[in-house]
C-alpha positions as YAML, in Angstrom:
chain: A
units: angstrom
residues:
- id: 1
  name: UNK
  ca: [61.50, -8.12, -1.93]
- id: 2
  name: UNK
  ca: [58.04, -7.39, -3.26]
- id: 3
  name: UNK
  ca: [58.43, -9.95, -6.08]
- id: 4
  name: UNK
  ca: [59.56, -12.56, -3.53]
- id: 5
  name: UNK
  ca: [56.54, -11.87, -1.31]
- id: 6
  name: UNK
  ca: [54.12, -12.19, -4.26]
- id: 7
  name: UNK
  ca: [55.79, -15.43, -5.26]
- id: 8
  name: UNK
  ca: [55.42, -16.88, -1.73]
- id: 9
  name: UNK
  ca: [51.73, -15.90, -1.62]
- id: 10
  name: UNK
  ca: [51.15, -17.52, -5.03]
- id: 11
  name: UNK
  ca: [52.88, -20.76, -3.89]
- id: 12
  name: UNK
  ca: [50.79, -20.80, -0.67]
- id: 13
  name: UNK
  ca: [47.56, -20.42, -2.64]
- id: 14
  name: UNK
  ca: [48.50, -23.17, -5.08]
- id: 15
  name: UNK
  ca: [49.35, -25.43, -2.14]
- id: 16
  name: UNK
  ca: [45.99, -24.79, -0.50]
- id: 17
  name: UNK
  ca: [44.05, -25.41, -3.70]
- id: 18
  name: UNK
  ca: [46.04, -28.56, -4.32]
- id: 19
  name: UNK
  ca: [45.12, -29.90, -0.87]
- id: 20
  name: UNK
  ca: [41.36, -29.70, -1.32]
- id: 21
  name: UNK
  ca: [39.48, -32.90, -2.15]
- id: 22
  name: UNK
  ca: [37.11, -32.94, -5.10]
- id: 23
  name: UNK
  ca: [36.32, -36.65, -5.29]
- id: 24
  name: UNK
  ca: [32.71, -36.35, -3.97]
- id: 25
  name: UNK
  ca: [31.73, -32.72, -3.96]
- id: 26
  name: UNK
  ca: [28.44, -32.08, -2.16]
- id: 27
  name: UNK
  ca: [25.77, -30.26, -4.13]
- id: 28
  name: UNK
  ca: [24.64, -26.98, -2.61]
- id: 29
  name: UNK
  ca: [21.70, -27.29, -0.25]
- id: 30
  name: UNK
  ca: [18.74, -24.92, -0.51]
- id: 31
  name: UNK
  ca: [16.42, -24.52, 2.45]
- id: 32
  name: UNK
  ca: [13.16, -22.64, 1.99]
- id: 33
  name: UNK
  ca: [11.10, -21.56, 4.99]
- id: 34
  name: UNK
  ca: [7.67, -20.00, 4.78]
- id: 35
  name: UNK
  ca: [6.38, -18.04, 7.77]
- id: 36
  name: UNK
  ca: [2.76, -16.98, 8.00]
- id: 37
  name: UNK
  ca: [1.63, -14.37, 10.51]
- id: 38
  name: UNK
  ca: [-1.53, -15.35, 12.34]
- id: 39
  name: UNK
  ca: [-3.44, -14.29, 15.41]
- id: 40
  name: UNK
  ca: [-5.40, -17.04, 17.11]
- id: 41
  name: UNK
  ca: [-7.62, -16.65, 20.17]
- id: 42
  name: UNK
  ca: [-9.95, -19.08, 21.86]
- id: 43
  name: UNK
  ca: [-10.00, -22.73, 20.89]
- id: 44
  name: UNK
  ca: [-7.71, -23.58, 18.00]
- id: 45
  name: UNK
  ca: [-9.47, -25.62, 15.36]
- id: 46
  name: UNK
  ca: [-8.66, -26.81, 11.88]
- id: 47
  name: UNK
  ca: [-10.12, -24.47, 9.28]
- id: 48
  name: UNK
  ca: [-12.77, -26.03, 7.08]
- id: 49
  name: UNK
  ca: [-12.02, -26.94, 3.51]
- id: 50
  name: UNK
  ca: [-13.52, -24.79, 0.78]
- id: 51
  name: UNK
  ca: [-16.41, -27.21, 0.32]
- id: 52
  name: UNK
  ca: [-18.69, -27.63, -2.65]
- id: 53
  name: UNK
  ca: [-19.30, -24.36, -4.45]
- id: 54
  name: UNK
  ca: [-22.71, -22.72, -4.66]
- id: 55
  name: UNK
  ca: [-23.89, -20.55, -7.55]
- id: 56
  name: UNK
  ca: [-22.98, -16.93, -6.65]
- id: 57
  name: UNK
  ca: [-26.06, -15.69, -8.53]
- id: 58
  name: UNK
  ca: [-28.23, -17.33, -5.84]
- id: 59
  name: UNK
  ca: [-26.68, -15.01, -3.21]
- id: 60
  name: UNK
  ca: [-26.44, -11.80, -5.21]
- id: 61
  name: UNK
  ca: [-28.16, -8.71, -3.85]
- id: 62
  name: UNK
  ca: [-27.79, -4.97, -4.26]
- id: 63
  name: UNK
  ca: [-24.09, -4.16, -3.89]
- id: 64
  name: UNK
  ca: [-22.79, -7.64, -3.16]
- id: 65
  name: UNK
  ca: [-23.36, -11.29, -2.36]
- id: 66
  name: UNK
  ca: [-24.90, -12.02, 1.05]
- id: 67
  name: UNK
  ca: [-25.52, -15.10, 3.18]
- id: 68
  name: UNK
  ca: [-26.39, -16.17, 6.70]
- id: 69
  name: UNK
  ca: [-24.99, -19.09, 8.63]
- id: 70
  name: UNK
  ca: [-27.49, -21.97, 8.96]
- id: 71
  name: UNK
  ca: [-27.79, -21.09, 12.67]
- id: 72
  name: UNK
  ca: [-28.70, -17.49, 11.66]
- id: 73
  name: UNK
  ca: [-26.10, -16.18, 14.15]
- id: 74
  name: UNK
  ca: [-23.92, -14.72, 11.38]
- id: 75
  name: UNK
  ca: [-24.84, -12.42, 8.51]
- id: 76
  name: UNK
  ca: [-22.03, -12.12, 5.99]
- id: 77
  name: UNK
  ca: [-21.29, -10.65, 2.62]
- id: 78
  name: UNK
  ca: [-18.77, -10.17, -0.14]
- id: 79
  name: UNK
  ca: [-19.18, -6.50, -1.02]
- id: 80
  name: UNK
  ca: [-17.84, -5.41, -4.39]
- id: 81
  name: UNK
  ca: [-18.01, -1.64, -3.72]
- id: 82
  name: UNK
  ca: [-15.80, -1.79, -0.64]
- id: 83
  name: UNK
  ca: [-13.73, -4.72, -1.97]
- id: 84
  name: UNK
  ca: [-14.04, -6.74, 1.21]
- id: 85
  name: UNK
  ca: [-15.75, -9.72, 2.80]
- id: 86
  name: UNK
  ca: [-17.02, -9.70, 6.34]
- id: 87
  name: UNK
  ca: [-19.60, -10.74, 8.90]
- id: 88
  name: UNK
  ca: [-21.81, -9.33, 11.65]
- id: 89
  name: UNK
  ca: [-22.67, -11.58, 14.55]
- id: 90
  name: UNK
  ca: [-21.98, -12.48, 18.19]
- id: 91
  name: UNK
  ca: [-18.24, -11.81, 18.44]
- id: 92
  name: UNK
  ca: [-16.20, -13.98, 20.82]
- id: 93
  name: UNK
  ca: [-15.86, -12.58, 24.37]
- id: 94
  name: UNK
  ca: [-12.08, -12.29, 23.95]
- id: 95
  name: UNK
  ca: [-12.24, -10.30, 20.69]
- id: 96
  name: UNK
  ca: [-10.12, -7.15, 21.11]
- id: 97
  name: UNK
  ca: [-11.75, -3.74, 21.59]
- id: 98
  name: UNK
  ca: [-11.67, -1.50, 18.52]
- id: 99
  name: UNK
  ca: [-12.21, 2.22, 17.86]
- id: 100
  name: UNK
  ca: [-15.93, 2.98, 17.86]
- id: 101
  name: UNK
  ca: [-17.77, 3.85, 14.68]
- id: 102
  name: UNK
  ca: [-18.27, 7.62, 14.80]
- id: 103
  name: UNK
  ca: [-16.24, 7.83, 18.03]
- id: 104
  name: UNK
  ca: [-12.72, 6.66, 17.13]
- id: 105
  name: UNK
  ca: [-11.32, 7.81, 20.51]
- id: 106
  name: UNK
  ca: [-13.59, 5.38, 22.34]
- id: 107
  name: UNK
  ca: [-12.71, 1.68, 22.37]
- id: 108
  name: UNK
  ca: [-15.73, -0.62, 22.01]
- id: 109
  name: UNK
  ca: [-16.54, -4.28, 21.43]
- id: 110
  name: UNK
  ca: [-16.41, -5.08, 17.72]
- id: 111
  name: UNK
  ca: [-19.62, -5.79, 15.84]
- id: 112
  name: UNK
  ca: [-18.02, -7.07, 12.64]
- id: 113
  name: UNK
  ca: [-15.00, -8.87, 11.24]
- id: 114
  name: UNK
  ca: [-13.50, -7.98, 7.83]
- id: 115
  name: UNK
  ca: [-10.92, -9.14, 5.30]
- id: 116
  name: UNK
  ca: [-10.01, -6.63, 2.58]
- id: 117
  name: UNK
  ca: [-8.96, -6.94, -1.04]
- id: 118
  name: UNK
  ca: [-5.30, -5.92, -0.50]
- id: 119
  name: UNK
  ca: [-2.49, -7.57, 1.38]
- id: 120
  name: UNK
  ca: [-3.85, -6.82, 4.87]
- id: 121
  name: UNK
  ca: [-4.63, -9.16, 7.74]
- id: 122
  name: UNK
  ca: [-8.28, -9.58, 8.65]
- id: 123
  name: UNK
  ca: [-9.45, -7.40, 11.52]
- id: 124
  name: UNK
  ca: [-12.30, -6.74, 13.90]
- id: 125
  name: UNK
  ca: [-14.17, -3.46, 13.40]
- id: 126
  name: UNK
  ca: [-17.06, -1.41, 14.67]
- id: 127
  name: UNK
  ca: [-19.36, -0.47, 11.80]
- id: 128
  name: UNK
  ca: [-22.28, 1.93, 12.29]
- id: 129
  name: UNK
  ca: [-24.54, 0.59, 9.54]
- id: 130
  name: UNK
  ca: [-24.60, -3.12, 8.70]
- id: 131
  name: UNK
  ca: [-22.53, -3.66, 5.55]
- id: 132
  name: UNK
  ca: [-22.74, -7.42, 5.32]
- id: 133
  name: UNK
  ca: [-26.51, -7.82, 5.15]
- id: 134
  name: UNK
  ca: [-28.79, -7.44, 2.15]
- id: 135
  name: UNK
  ca: [-31.32, -4.60, 2.05]
- id: 136
  name: UNK
  ca: [-34.13, -7.09, 2.70]
- id: 137
  name: UNK
  ca: [-34.85, -8.67, 6.09]
- id: 138
  name: UNK
  ca: [-33.33, -12.09, 5.38]
- id: 139
  name: UNK
  ca: [-30.07, -13.46, 4.10]
- id: 140
  name: UNK
  ca: [-30.15, -16.78, 2.31]
- id: 141
  name: UNK
  ca: [-28.39, -19.48, 4.42]
- id: 142
  name: UNK
  ca: [-25.09, -20.83, 3.09]
- id: 143
  name: UNK
  ca: [-25.30, -24.54, 3.98]
- id: 144
  name: UNK
  ca: [-22.58, -26.15, 6.09]
- id: 145
  name: UNK
  ca: [-19.78, -27.50, 3.92]
- id: 146
  name: UNK
  ca: [-20.62, -25.27, 0.92]
- id: 147
  name: UNK
  ca: [-18.57, -22.31, -0.33]
- id: 148
  name: UNK
  ca: [-19.41, -19.00, -1.94]
- id: 149
  name: UNK
  ca: [-16.69, -17.57, -4.20]
- id: 150
  name: UNK
  ca: [-16.96, -14.11, -5.70]
- id: 151
  name: UNK
  ca: [-13.88, -12.55, -7.28]
- id: 152
  name: UNK
  ca: [-10.93, -13.24, -4.99]
- id: 153
  name: UNK
  ca: [-12.99, -14.04, -1.90]
- id: 154
  name: UNK
  ca: [-14.23, -17.44, -0.74]
- id: 155
  name: UNK
  ca: [-16.46, -17.92, 2.30]
- id: 156
  name: UNK
  ca: [-17.55, -21.19, 3.92]
- id: 157
  name: UNK
  ca: [-19.53, -22.17, 6.99]
- id: 158
  name: UNK
  ca: [-18.67, -25.17, 9.18]
- id: 159
  name: UNK
  ca: [-20.74, -26.31, 12.13]
- id: 160
  name: UNK
  ca: [-17.65, -26.85, 14.31]
- id: 161
  name: UNK
  ca: [-15.56, -23.77, 13.42]
- id: 162
  name: UNK
  ca: [-17.98, -21.09, 12.23]
- id: 163
  name: UNK
  ca: [-17.59, -18.81, 9.23]
- id: 164
  name: UNK
  ca: [-14.35, -18.62, 7.25]
- id: 165
  name: UNK
  ca: [-13.70, -15.95, 4.60]
- id: 166
  name: UNK
  ca: [-10.41, -15.81, 2.71]
- id: 167
  name: UNK
  ca: [-8.85, -13.50, 0.14]
- id: 168
  name: UNK
  ca: [-7.57, -16.18, -2.23]
- id: 169
  name: UNK
  ca: [-4.79, -13.93, -3.59]
- id: 170
  name: UNK
  ca: [-3.22, -12.76, -0.32]
- id: 171
  name: UNK
  ca: [-4.39, -15.77, 1.75]
- id: 172
  name: UNK
  ca: [-5.47, -13.35, 4.48]
- id: 173
  name: UNK
  ca: [-8.80, -14.01, 6.08]
- id: 174
  name: UNK
  ca: [-10.63, -15.04, 9.22]
- id: 175
  name: UNK
  ca: [-12.48, -17.85, 10.90]
- id: 176
  name: UNK
  ca: [-14.98, -16.75, 13.53]
- id: 177
  name: UNK
  ca: [-17.60, -18.31, 15.78]
- id: 178
  name: UNK
  ca: [-19.30, -17.00, 18.89]
- id: 179
  name: UNK
  ca: [-16.52, -18.51, 21.06]
- id: 180
  name: UNK
  ca: [-13.28, -18.44, 19.00]
- id: 181
  name: UNK
  ca: [-11.55, -16.65, 16.16]
- id: 182
  name: UNK
  ca: [-8.48, -16.68, 13.94]
- id: 183
  name: UNK
  ca: [-7.20, -13.68, 11.99]
- id: 184
  name: UNK
  ca: [-4.82, -14.31, 9.08]
...
C-alpha cells in the first residue's frame, strides 16, 4: 500500500511539472527601496547644493574650523575635539524644547543645533558655553553658495534656506534658518 501511495505521488508530481510552460520564462524582478528618516518643520525648501569649496585653512581656529553666515545671524563650526558640526543662532520658533544645559530636568528653548560624527540624526541642544564660535570676537563669513569641508563634515550657507551641515558618511545633518529647519 505504501509503495502504491509513493508511486501515485511521484506520478502526480511528474504530471504537474510536465504541465508548466517554460517557453518565455520571466526573469526575477528585484525591487530596491531606500527610506530616509527625516524631521521637517516650518517651510519645506530644497537643500542647497554643496557649492564651491573654500580653503579650510582660511577658517581654522583653535580647536576647529569656524564661520559665520553672511547675515551674521549664525555662528557655526566643525569641531575636531567633539567630532561634530553645529551652529548657534536664532532658532526657529517651532524648534522643540530640549533639556537645559546644567539643568537636564528643565526643558528650555535650544540655543544650538548639532550633527555628530556617528550614525545619529542631527538634534537641537542647549549648550552652556558656545562651542561653535572661535575664541576671538568674530567668525569669518562663509559666502553664500560656498562650502567648507573638514573631515567628514560639509557646511554651506544659502540665502533662501540658511545653514546646512552634513556628515558626508552617514548623510545625517541639518538645515536651519531663523524660521525653518530640517533634521536628517
